[in-house]
């Protein structure tokens, strides 16, 4: 990588939007704030579903609003999928800060994928890998092993 080029990081902040006091939202917000001091080295883009002009954090970084595609069911997920497939911008890192990884995560417009998973222990201990339980769809574990470059977890 060119030393003069900033590393570009896309962070999906959807689960932070208008959720000030929720645990996941607090964690994402504080993670983004912590990256602020590295703005001379990294180019950060916050990606989410709606403009929130009253949130000063969005003014400090690049921002992408995912265009809503109306659909009777699953409109948000379909909108995210279309964004992944049509984004012209390719980031160095996509930080998927969802409480659960979407099933199309490997289509993120980035060279590397990083994800934070919350409280996954109960979902992966003594469970059949073909089952779906709680936050992690266990059939996704082989995909995660193949496509996720950095996997962070907040549980044991």
PDB file of C-alpha atoms in Angstrom:
ATOM      1  CA  UNK A   1       0.000   0.000   0.000  1.00  0.00           C
ATOM      2  CA  UNK A   2       1.178   3.512  -0.806  1.00  0.00           C
ATOM      3  CA  UNK A   3       2.458   5.219   2.356  1.00  0.00           C
ATOM      4  CA  UNK A   4       0.914   8.524   1.288  1.00  0.00           C
ATOM      5  CA  UNK A   5      -2.551   7.031   0.823  1.00  0.00           C
ATOM      6  CA  UNK A   6      -4.869   6.906   3.816  1.00  0.00           C
ATOM      7  CA  UNK A   7      -6.461   3.598   4.718  1.00  0.00           C
ATOM      8  CA  UNK A   8     -10.203   3.823   4.018  1.00  0.00           C
ATOM      9  CA  UNK A   9     -12.578   2.299   6.544  1.00  0.00           C
ATOM     10  CA  UNK A  10     -16.347   1.988   6.137  1.00  0.00           C
ATOM     11  CA  UNK A  11     -18.293   1.572   9.368  1.00  0.00           C
ATOM     12  CA  UNK A  12     -21.967   0.675   9.310  1.00  0.00           C
ATOM     13  CA  UNK A  13     -23.362   2.815  12.104  1.00  0.00           C
ATOM     14  CA  UNK A  14     -27.029   1.929  11.606  1.00  0.00           C
ATOM     15  CA  UNK A  15     -27.270   0.412  15.083  1.00  0.00           C
ATOM     16  CA  UNK A  16     -25.940   3.620  16.608  1.00  0.00           C
ATOM     17  CA  UNK A  17     -28.527   5.919  15.009  1.00  0.00           C
ATOM     18  CA  UNK A  18     -30.919   7.509  17.486  1.00  0.00           C
ATOM     19  CA  UNK A  19     -30.067   4.853  20.092  1.00  0.00           C
ATOM     20  CA  UNK A  20     -27.934   6.824  22.559  1.00  0.00           C
ATOM     21  CA  UNK A  21     -28.355   4.582  25.602  1.00  0.00           C
ATOM     22  CA  UNK A  22     -28.296   1.099  24.035  1.00  0.00           C
ATOM     23  CA  UNK A  23     -25.220  -1.067  24.695  1.00  0.00           C
ATOM     24  CA  UNK A  24     -24.425  -1.799  21.044  1.00  0.00           C
ATOM     25  CA  UNK A  25     -24.950   1.859  20.114  1.00  0.00           C
ATOM     26  CA  UNK A  26     -22.664   3.049  22.903  1.00  0.00           C
ATOM     27  CA  UNK A  27     -19.961   0.587  21.856  1.00  0.00           C
ATOM     28  CA  UNK A  28     -20.124   1.625  18.178  1.00  0.00           C
ATOM     29  CA  UNK A  29     -20.189   5.340  19.039  1.00  0.00           C
ATOM     30  CA  UNK A  30     -17.179   5.045  21.348  1.00  0.00           C
ATOM     31  CA  UNK A  31     -15.297   2.965  18.749  1.00  0.00           C
ATOM     32  CA  UNK A  32     -15.875   5.681  16.145  1.00  0.00           C
ATOM     33  CA  UNK A  33     -14.857   8.421  18.597  1.00  0.00           C
ATOM     34  CA  UNK A  34     -11.656   6.523  19.401  1.00  0.00           C
ATOM     35  CA  UNK A  35     -10.752   6.485  15.695  1.00  0.00           C
ATOM     36  CA  UNK A  36     -11.147  10.260  15.450  1.00  0.00           C
ATOM     37  CA  UNK A  37      -7.583  10.868  16.677  1.00  0.00           C
ATOM     38  CA  UNK A  38      -6.264   8.858  13.709  1.00  0.00           C
ATOM     39  CA  UNK A  39      -7.999  10.992  11.069  1.00  0.00           C
ATOM     40  CA  UNK A  40      -4.650  11.982   9.542  1.00  0.00           C
ATOM     41  CA  UNK A  41      -3.919   8.301   8.879  1.00  0.00           C
ATOM     42  CA  UNK A  42      -7.320   6.813   8.085  1.00  0.00           C
ATOM     43  CA  UNK A  43     -10.255   7.944   5.974  1.00  0.00           C
ATOM     44  CA  UNK A  44     -13.446   6.965   7.795  1.00  0.00           C
ATOM     45  CA  UNK A  45     -16.885   6.745   6.196  1.00  0.00           C
ATOM     46  CA  UNK A  46     -19.952   6.188   8.352  1.00  0.00           C
ATOM     47  CA  UNK A  47     -22.663   4.296   6.492  1.00  0.00           C
ATOM     48  CA  UNK A  48     -26.260   4.211   7.688  1.00  0.00           C
ATOM     49  CA  UNK A  49     -29.895   4.579   6.637  1.00  0.00           C
ATOM     50  CA  UNK A  50     -30.963   8.107   7.506  1.00  0.00           C
ATOM     51  CA  UNK A  51     -29.473  11.562   7.784  1.00  0.00           C
ATOM     52  CA  UNK A  52     -29.169  12.691  11.391  1.00  0.00           C
ATOM     53  CA  UNK A  53     -28.031  16.319  11.152  1.00  0.00           C
ATOM     54  CA  UNK A  54     -28.258  16.871  14.911  1.00  0.00           C
ATOM     55  CA  UNK A  55     -25.609  14.191  15.561  1.00  0.00           C
ATOM     56  CA  UNK A  56     -22.237  15.979  15.561  1.00  0.00           C
ATOM     57  CA  UNK A  57     -20.326  12.726  15.177  1.00  0.00           C
ATOM     58  CA  UNK A  58     -21.485  12.432  11.560  1.00  0.00           C
ATOM     59  CA  UNK A  59     -20.083  15.896  10.781  1.00  0.00           C
ATOM     60  CA  UNK A  60     -16.553  14.740  11.623  1.00  0.00           C
ATOM     61  CA  UNK A  61     -16.397  11.917   9.077  1.00  0.00           C
ATOM     62  CA  UNK A  62     -17.511  11.082   5.546  1.00  0.00           C
ATOM     63  CA  UNK A  63     -21.094   9.892   5.487  1.00  0.00           C
ATOM     64  CA  UNK A  64     -23.049   7.642   3.138  1.00  0.00           C
ATOM     65  CA  UNK A  65     -26.809   7.290   3.438  1.00  0.00           C
ATOM     66  CA  UNK A  66     -28.051   3.968   2.035  1.00  0.00           C
ATOM     67  CA  UNK A  67     -30.823   4.666  -0.438  1.00  0.00           C
ATOM     68  CA  UNK A  68     -34.072   3.091   0.734  1.00  0.00           C
ATOM     69  CA  UNK A  69     -35.594   0.605  -1.667  1.00  0.00           C
ATOM     70  CA  UNK A  70     -39.275   0.203  -0.789  1.00  0.00           C
ATOM     71  CA  UNK A  71     -40.297  -3.405  -0.430  1.00  0.00           C
ATOM     72  CA  UNK A  72     -43.209  -4.987   1.457  1.00  0.00           C
ATOM     73  CA  UNK A  73     -40.846  -6.941   3.735  1.00  0.00           C
ATOM     74  CA  UNK A  74     -37.152  -6.659   4.420  1.00  0.00           C
ATOM     75  CA  UNK A  75     -36.741  -3.243   2.822  1.00  0.00           C
ATOM     76  CA  UNK A  76     -33.732  -2.345   4.975  1.00  0.00           C
ATOM     77  CA  UNK A  77     -31.871  -5.579   4.233  1.00  0.00           C
ATOM     78  CA  UNK A  78     -32.635  -5.334   0.509  1.00  0.00           C
ATOM     79  CA  UNK A  79     -31.436  -1.714   0.523  1.00  0.00           C
ATOM     80  CA  UNK A  80     -28.174  -2.791   2.195  1.00  0.00           C
ATOM     81  CA  UNK A  81     -27.677  -5.639  -0.251  1.00  0.00           C
ATOM     82  CA  UNK A  82     -28.201  -3.330  -3.243  1.00  0.00           C
ATOM     83  CA  UNK A  83     -25.747  -0.853  -1.696  1.00  0.00           C
ATOM     84  CA  UNK A  84     -23.111  -3.600  -1.380  1.00  0.00           C
ATOM     85  CA  UNK A  85     -23.630  -4.692  -4.982  1.00  0.00           C
ATOM     86  CA  UNK A  86     -23.700  -1.217  -6.540  1.00  0.00           C
ATOM     87  CA  UNK A  87     -21.279   0.862  -4.485  1.00  0.00           C
ATOM     88  CA  UNK A  88     -18.614   2.382  -6.698  1.00  0.00           C
ATOM     89  CA  UNK A  89     -16.384   3.117  -3.730  1.00  0.00           C
ATOM     90  CA  UNK A  90     -14.254   0.225  -2.519  1.00  0.00           C
ATOM     91  CA  UNK A  91     -12.910   0.569   0.996  1.00  0.00           C
ATOM     92  CA  UNK A  92      -9.817  -1.060   2.419  1.00  0.00           C
ATOM     93  CA  UNK A  93     -11.786  -2.258   5.453  1.00  0.00           C
ATOM     94  CA  UNK A  94     -15.498  -2.735   6.087  1.00  0.00           C
ATOM     95  CA  UNK A  95     -16.260  -2.752   9.805  1.00  0.00           C
ATOM     96  CA  UNK A  96     -19.599  -4.501  10.236  1.00  0.00           C
ATOM     97  CA  UNK A  97     -20.682  -3.246  13.628  1.00  0.00           C
ATOM     98  CA  UNK A  98     -24.048  -5.009  13.607  1.00  0.00           C
ATOM     99  CA  UNK A  99     -25.221  -6.944  16.658  1.00  0.00           C
ATOM    100  CA  UNK A 100     -25.490  -9.838  14.217  1.00  0.00           C
ATOM    101  CA  UNK A 101     -23.732 -10.273  10.915  1.00  0.00           C
ATOM    102  CA  UNK A 102     -26.050  -9.942   7.901  1.00  0.00           C
ATOM    103  CA  UNK A 103     -26.065 -13.010   5.647  1.00  0.00           C
ATOM    104  CA  UNK A 104     -24.659 -10.997   2.695  1.00  0.00           C
ATOM    105  CA  UNK A 105     -21.698  -9.614   4.694  1.00  0.00           C
ATOM    106  CA  UNK A 106     -19.156 -11.099   2.276  1.00  0.00           C
ATOM    107  CA  UNK A 107     -20.467  -8.769  -0.460  1.00  0.00           C
ATOM    108  CA  UNK A 108     -19.336  -5.671   1.445  1.00  0.00           C
ATOM    109  CA  UNK A 109     -17.569  -3.167  -0.830  1.00  0.00           C
ATOM    110  CA  UNK A 110     -14.172  -3.653   0.775  1.00  0.00           C
ATOM    111  CA  UNK A 111     -10.936  -5.598   0.450  1.00  0.00           C
ATOM    112  CA  UNK A 112     -11.069  -6.749   4.082  1.00  0.00           C
ATOM    113  CA  UNK A 113     -13.958  -7.419   6.448  1.00  0.00           C
ATOM    114  CA  UNK A 114     -13.867  -6.841  10.179  1.00  0.00           C
ATOM    115  CA  UNK A 115     -16.816  -7.646  12.414  1.00  0.00           C
ATOM    116  CA  UNK A 116     -17.709  -7.223  16.044  1.00  0.00           C
ATOM    117  CA  UNK A 117     -20.059  -9.842  17.437  1.00  0.00           C
ATOM    118  CA  UNK A 118     -21.765  -9.385  20.771  1.00  0.00           C
ATOM    119  CA  UNK A 119     -22.555 -12.127  23.290  1.00  0.00           C
ATOM    120  CA  UNK A 120     -22.025 -15.000  20.868  1.00  0.00           C
ATOM    121  CA  UNK A 121     -21.002 -17.566  23.473  1.00  0.00           C
ATOM    122  CA  UNK A 122     -24.490 -18.867  24.249  1.00  0.00           C
ATOM    123  CA  UNK A 123     -25.133 -19.258  20.520  1.00  0.00           C
ATOM    124  CA  UNK A 124     -22.088 -21.395  19.779  1.00  0.00           C
ATOM    125  CA  UNK A 125     -21.696 -23.660  22.799  1.00  0.00           C
ATOM    126  CA  UNK A 126     -23.172 -27.173  22.466  1.00  0.00           C
ATOM    127  CA  UNK A 127     -25.313 -26.239  19.465  1.00  0.00           C
ATOM    128  CA  UNK A 128     -25.772 -28.171  16.234  1.00  0.00           C
ATOM    129  CA  UNK A 129     -24.036 -26.228  13.426  1.00  0.00           C
ATOM    130  CA  UNK A 130     -27.088 -26.624  11.191  1.00  0.00           C
ATOM    131  CA  UNK A 131     -29.327 -24.797  13.667  1.00  0.00           C
ATOM    132  CA  UNK A 132     -30.175 -21.116  13.892  1.00  0.00           C
ATOM    133  CA  UNK A 133     -30.125 -19.811  17.412  1.00  0.00           C
ATOM    134  CA  UNK A 134     -30.071 -16.295  18.787  1.00  0.00           C
ATOM    135  CA  UNK A 135     -27.804 -13.772  17.132  1.00  0.00           C
ATOM    136  CA  UNK A 136     -25.488 -15.951  15.034  1.00  0.00           C
ATOM    137  CA  UNK A 137     -26.794 -18.071  12.204  1.00  0.00           C
ATOM    138  CA  UNK A 138     -24.495 -21.017  12.689  1.00  0.00           C
ATOM    139  CA  UNK A 139     -24.526 -22.052   9.015  1.00  0.00           C
ATOM    140  CA  UNK A 140     -22.657 -18.782   8.478  1.00  0.00           C
ATOM    141  CA  UNK A 141     -19.649 -19.827  10.564  1.00  0.00           C
ATOM    142  CA  UNK A 142     -17.818 -21.435   7.591  1.00  0.00           C
ATOM    143  CA  UNK A 143     -18.447 -18.256   5.543  1.00  0.00           C
ATOM    144  CA  UNK A 144     -17.172 -16.147   8.411  1.00  0.00           C
ATOM    145  CA  UNK A 145     -14.006 -18.212   8.645  1.00  0.00           C
ATOM    146  CA  UNK A 146     -13.423 -17.752   4.932  1.00  0.00           C
ATOM    147  CA  UNK A 147     -14.306 -14.065   4.439  1.00  0.00           C
ATOM    148  CA  UNK A 148     -13.853 -12.248   7.769  1.00  0.00           C
ATOM    149  CA  UNK A 149     -10.317 -10.974   8.209  1.00  0.00           C
ATOM    150  CA  UNK A 150     -10.722  -9.767  11.787  1.00  0.00           C
ATOM    151  CA  UNK A 151     -13.358 -11.097  14.146  1.00  0.00           C
ATOM    152  CA  UNK A 152     -13.793  -9.284  17.466  1.00  0.00           C
ATOM    153  CA  UNK A 153     -16.033 -10.601  20.221  1.00  0.00           C
ATOM    154  CA  UNK A 154     -17.158  -9.160  23.528  1.00  0.00           C
ATOM    155  CA  UNK A 155     -17.916 -12.498  25.145  1.00  0.00           C
ATOM    156  CA  UNK A 156     -15.742 -15.430  26.157  1.00  0.00           C
TER     157      UNK A 156
END
